């Protein structure tokens, strides 16, 4: 039995020629500063025209007061209840650095950390070391540790004090506890199996042995590297890639994603989207590359997820002008996005990232749905205008059902 | 344990003298055409006066994006979660043609259909045959088939290609699969038991034997009836009448229904309402008959469900003027409805039926609740005015608890 709303979608959806465009302006929701938000301050003639013919609303991503990470934020948007489908930090970090994960791989997020002479943790992030030092430590660890008890261990720098560990081998389970006690003053703890399955015990054993070996290697490296505070690792959010039902099966869509950052490509693949072919060169927003992929390949799909990252990055930097400018820039590509002639256009974000908070937040997001069969609210797309729009207050899990309904892709429920 | 919100109502409700009137304008919700909907275009002085003193809101019937049939729409309105109480198409069709169903009866919806020489379905609706041909085929089948393996089989014309089968006998279960594969190109399938209960296997056997005999009879009839495309039957939505807790017990109400169409009389009986005495002669809206029943018998109840059908029919026909006129006509009876002196008046629909779609839709419905204890919004009763009304956006399951509360029929929850 699928969780709501996938249950209803699975029993109601059918294939049609109609097309849905989902635009995610990452972290777009904001709070007013001197009466304006980046959305209200931006110059968006194209978006305004579309918004006037759209239904508006304010949408809560996961639950009231809950600040979602990008993983839960996107899963909710795609119609997957993130309270049901728990995708661990390890898996999200692995997807985020562009790894694929198979069924015989277990991913963990690692922290480089510092313990004192008595073995208790003095800094869970080792003074937030640089990515350069992280890379040197990973190099050192990889030279000394490759296999642990029949499992291959692969290590990757994520950024700053964060790394990713991927354990690979036959008969290793993903249901084990963290080695991070979560606070300073405690000692690192042993990973334990969370089940009766011996495969989970094997994973816990490997991770505990790895942690001990890694600490030894890191202490050795301290004598080579000046001012290196790292003498241990903490492993968190350990797990396998969950088996999510594919959007192809549940929604009867041919879904494609257009995103330049690996994390978002990863999350879209997790629900069965195809990443539209794009050069793998380059980093950052890469709007020109995304638009080229969209122009050439959107036509092979009837659902497109189009991701815009920089709105979030500017929010995280507390950069109001920058966030406004990113919205201005998005407005310029709106006509080209509409050239695909979608039947439904759904625009929102995966969470709010208010400039005032410099971080993700819990605030409901402005949402607009354009379709032939909507109730047009005749307003701009801003936080204030979305309040009291005809979509009312809703949840992100409601958005895909609404998009599917507006595309006339859902059958009647009951006689 | 009753599903929400019946659980809360059952523990909080008590009997009082106060009266609740629930008016269902079937399919009333619509989309604007040139800026107007049937509700906004209609001339409704009486409704306007009541609406100005009412609280307004927009309500989703089942879930975002889900288009409800009349069965789930009405159950939700009555406070019964239609995702929990699954009433099969067969039962709804049987109620719709005015049958009552007992615990030893199983109902199925039947399609007259066409298979090709290779046994695969070429038309699941046999070219949507006329009701006249349907009646002739039912006559022919009834002559040849009466009992199958100890079960009495009764057949009824519904309309066009649709009929109703009722199987009756001791120890027959209702949990069996359909014989309709749901698409052209496949062969009809055998009904199978959905449980380990031998009573369900017996039902599946009877239905499979009936389907085989019916196909033989229908092929025989083809030689007698010119241009008769029907050579098989498909059975769908098979089940027994579910055992719903009565509104009398849960709500502590003496509920009565005023509806002229059998389907709505049937759904109201399903939740324990008494149909107000009305002549069984005549078809259609029969407003005069309904008003006579209301005038004479509403006083025997403290809850009345009053159904207006034609708003939906005009929506299905894509007839904007007609739908507007039906609302005008409804407005004329409002004073007489209020003459009963209800303490609470709740007006909404069971689903939207937009003229532009000529079909049921997923769009939230305008709702108004008048009572002494409301927050009057001072507006007309239209889709646009209900957007942002003081009821906000709500769900149909919220409406009966709100009506009960406004009638002061619910105790405080907790100390």
Coordinates of C-alpha atoms in Angstrom, one line a residue, chain A residues 63-279:
Chain A
X63 CA 4.5 20.1 8.4
X64 CA 3.9 23.4 10.3
X65 CA 7.0 24.7 11.8
X66 CA 9.3 22.1 10.2
X67 CA 12.3 23.4 8.3
X68 CA 13.0 20.9 5.5
X69 CA 16.3 20.0 4.0
X70 CA 16.5 19.8 0.2
X71 CA 15.9 16.1 0.2
X72 CA 12.5 16.1 2.0
X73 CA 11.6 19.4 0.3
X74 CA 12.0 17.9 -3.1
X75 CA 10.5 14.5 -2.3
X76 CA 7.4 16.3 -0.9
X77 CA 7.2 18.4 -4.1
X78 CA 7.3 15.2 -6.2
X79 CA 4.4 13.7 -4.2
X80 CA 6.5 11.4 -1.9
X81 CA 5.7 11.9 1.8
X82 CA 9.1 12.6 3.3
X83 CA 7.8 11.5 6.7
X84 CA 7.3 8.1 5.2
X85 CA 10.2 7.9 2.8
X86 CA 13.2 8.5 5.0
X87 CA 16.2 9.2 2.8
X88 CA 19.3 9.2 5.0
X89 CA 21.8 12.0 5.0
X90 CA 24.5 9.6 3.8
X91 CA 22.5 8.8 0.7
X92 CA 21.6 12.4 0.0
X93 CA 25.3 13.4 0.4
X94 CA 26.3 10.6 -1.9
X95 CA 23.7 11.7 -4.5
X96 CA 24.9 15.3 -3.9
X97 CA 28.4 14.6 -4.9
X98 CA 27.2 12.8 -8.0
X99 CA 27.4 9.1 -7.0
X100 CA 24.9 6.5 -7.9
X101 CA 24.2 3.9 -5.3
X102 CA 23.4 0.3 -5.9
X103 CA 21.6 -2.2 -3.7
X104 CA 24.9 -3.6 -2.3
X105 CA 26.1 -0.1 -1.2
X106 CA 25.7 1.6 2.1
X107 CA 26.3 5.4 2.4
X108 CA 27.3 7.4 5.5
X109 CA 27.9 11.0 6.0
X110 CA 31.2 11.6 7.9
X111 CA 32.4 14.4 10.1
X112 CA 36.1 15.1 10.7
X113 CA 36.2 15.8 14.5
X114 CA 38.4 16.3 17.5
X115 CA 38.5 14.3 20.7
X116 CA 40.5 15.2 23.8
X117 CA 43.0 13.1 25.8
X118 CA 40.1 11.4 27.7
X119 CA 38.5 10.3 24.5
X120 CA 35.5 12.6 24.7
X121 CA 34.6 14.9 21.8
X122 CA 35.8 18.5 22.0
X123 CA 34.7 19.6 18.6
X124 CA 32.2 17.6 16.3
X125 CA 33.5 19.6 13.3
X126 CA 37.2 20.0 14.1
X127 CA 37.0 23.8 13.9
X128 CA 35.2 23.6 10.5
X129 CA 38.4 22.7 8.7
X130 CA 38.9 23.8 5.1
X131 CA 38.0 21.7 2.1
X132 CA 41.7 21.6 1.2
X133 CA 42.6 19.9 4.5
X134 CA 39.6 17.6 4.1
X135 CA 40.9 16.5 0.7
X136 CA 44.4 15.9 2.1
X137 CA 43.0 13.8 5.0
X138 CA 40.8 11.8 2.6
X139 CA 43.9 11.1 0.5
X140 CA 45.8 9.9 3.6
X141 CA 42.9 7.6 4.7
X142 CA 42.5 6.1 1.2
X143 CA 46.2 5.2 1.1
X144 CA 45.8 3.2 4.4
X145 CA 42.3 1.8 4.3
X146 CA 40.6 0.2 1.3
X147 CA 38.9 -3.0 2.5
X148 CA 37.5 -3.7 5.9
X149 CA 36.4 -7.3 6.7
X150 CA 35.4 -8.1 3.1
X151 CA 33.7 -4.7 2.4
X152 CA 35.2 -2.2 0.0
X153 CA 35.3 1.3 1.6
X154 CA 35.3 4.4 -0.6
X155 CA 35.8 7.9 0.7
X156 CA 34.9 11.2 -0.9
X157 CA 35.4 14.8 0.2
X158 CA 32.1 16.6 0.4
X159 CA 33.1 20.1 1.7
X160 CA 34.6 21.7 4.8
X161 CA 34.6 19.0 7.6
X162 CA 32.1 16.7 5.8
X163 CA 33.0 13.6 3.8
X164 CA 31.0 10.6 2.4
X165 CA 31.8 7.0 3.1
X166 CA 30.4 4.3 0.8
X167 CA 30.7 0.7 2.0
X168 CA 30.2 -2.0 -0.7
X169 CA 29.9 -5.7 -0.5
X170 CA 27.6 -8.7 -0.5
X171 CA 25.2 -9.1 2.4
X172 CA 25.7 -5.8 4.2
X173 CA 22.6 -4.2 5.6
X174 CA 21.7 -0.5 5.9
X175 CA 19.9 -0.4 9.2
X176 CA 22.5 0.6 11.7
X177 CA 23.1 3.4 14.3
X178 CA 25.4 6.4 14.1
X179 CA 28.8 6.6 15.8
X180 CA 28.2 10.3 16.5
X181 CA 26.7 10.9 20.0
X182 CA 25.5 14.3 18.7
X183 CA 27.2 16.4 21.4
X184 CA 30.5 17.6 22.8
X185 CA 31.7 15.9 26.0
X186 CA 30.6 12.4 25.1
X187 CA 32.8 9.8 23.5
X188 CA 32.1 8.5 20.0
X189 CA 29.8 5.5 20.2
X190 CA 29.8 2.2 18.5
X191 CA 27.5 1.7 15.6
X192 CA 24.9 -1.0 16.4
X193 CA 22.5 -3.1 14.3
X194 CA 19.0 -1.8 14.4
X195 CA 17.5 -5.2 13.5
X196 CA 17.9 -9.0 14.0
X197 CA 19.4 -9.2 10.5
X198 CA 23.0 -10.4 10.6
X199 CA 23.6 -8.3 7.5
X200 CA 23.1 -5.2 9.6
X201 CA 25.5 -6.5 12.3
X202 CA 28.1 -7.0 9.7
X203 CA 27.8 -3.4 8.6
X204 CA 28.0 -2.1 12.2
X205 CA 31.2 -4.2 12.7
X206 CA 32.8 -2.8 9.5
X207 CA 32.0 0.8 10.4
X208 CA 33.3 0.4 13.9
X209 CA 36.5 -1.2 12.7
X210 CA 36.8 1.6 10.0
X211 CA 36.3 4.3 12.6
X212 CA 39.1 2.8 14.8
X213 CA 41.5 2.5 11.9
X214 CA 40.6 5.9 10.6
X215 CA 41.4 7.5 14.1
X216 CA 44.8 5.8 14.1
X217 CA 45.6 7.1 10.6
X218 CA 44.4 10.6 11.4
X219 CA 46.5 10.8 14.6
X220 CA 49.5 9.7 12.4
X221 CA 48.7 12.5 9.9
X222 CA 48.7 15.1 12.6
X223 CA 52.4 14.7 13.0
X224 CA 52.8 15.5 9.3
X225 CA 50.3 18.3 8.9
X226 CA 50.8 21.5 11.0
X227 CA 47.7 22.8 12.9
X228 CA 45.6 19.7 11.9
X229 CA 42.9 19.4 14.6
X230 CA 41.4 16.2 13.3
X231 CA 42.0 13.0 15.2
X232 CA 38.7 11.1 14.7
X233 CA 35.7 10.6 12.5
X234 CA 32.0 10.5 13.3
X235 CA 29.6 8.6 11.0
X236 CA 26.0 9.8 10.7
X237 CA 22.8 9.1 8.6
X238 CA 23.9 5.7 7.6
X239 CA 21.7 3.8 5.1
X240 CA 21.0 2.3 1.7
X241 CA 19.3 4.1 -1.1
X242 CA 15.5 3.5 -0.5
X243 CA 13.4 1.8 -3.1
X244 CA 11.0 4.6 -4.0
X245 CA 8.2 3.7 -6.5
X246 CA 9.0 5.3 -9.8
X247 CA 7.0 8.3 -11.0
X248 CA 6.8 6.4 -14.3
X249 CA 4.8 3.7 -12.6
X250 CA 2.7 5.7 -10.2
X251 CA 2.1 8.9 -12.2
X252 CA 2.2 7.2 -15.7
X253 CA 4.4 10.1 -16.7
X254 CA 7.6 10.3 -18.8
X255 CA 9.4 12.5 -16.3
X256 CA 12.6 14.4 -17.1
X257 CA 14.7 16.7 -14.9
X258 CA 16.8 19.8 -15.8
X259 CA 19.2 20.6 -13.0
X260 CA 22.9 21.4 -13.0
X261 CA 23.8 20.6 -9.4
X262 CA 24.4 16.9 -8.7
X263 CA 22.2 16.8 -5.5
X264 CA 19.1 17.7 -7.5
X265 CA 19.9 15.5 -10.4
X266 CA 20.3 12.7 -7.7
X267 CA 17.0 13.4 -6.0
X268 CA 15.2 13.4 -9.3
X269 CA 16.8 10.1 -10.3
X270 CA 15.7 8.7 -6.9
X271 CA 12.0 9.0 -8.0
X272 CA 12.7 7.7 -11.5
X273 CA 13.1 10.8 -13.6
X274 CA 15.5 10.9 -16.5
X275 CA 18.1 13.7 -16.4
X276 CA 17.9 15.5 -19.7
X277 CA 21.2 15.0 -21.5
X278 CA 23.7 17.8 -20.6
X279 CA 27.4 18.1 -20.7

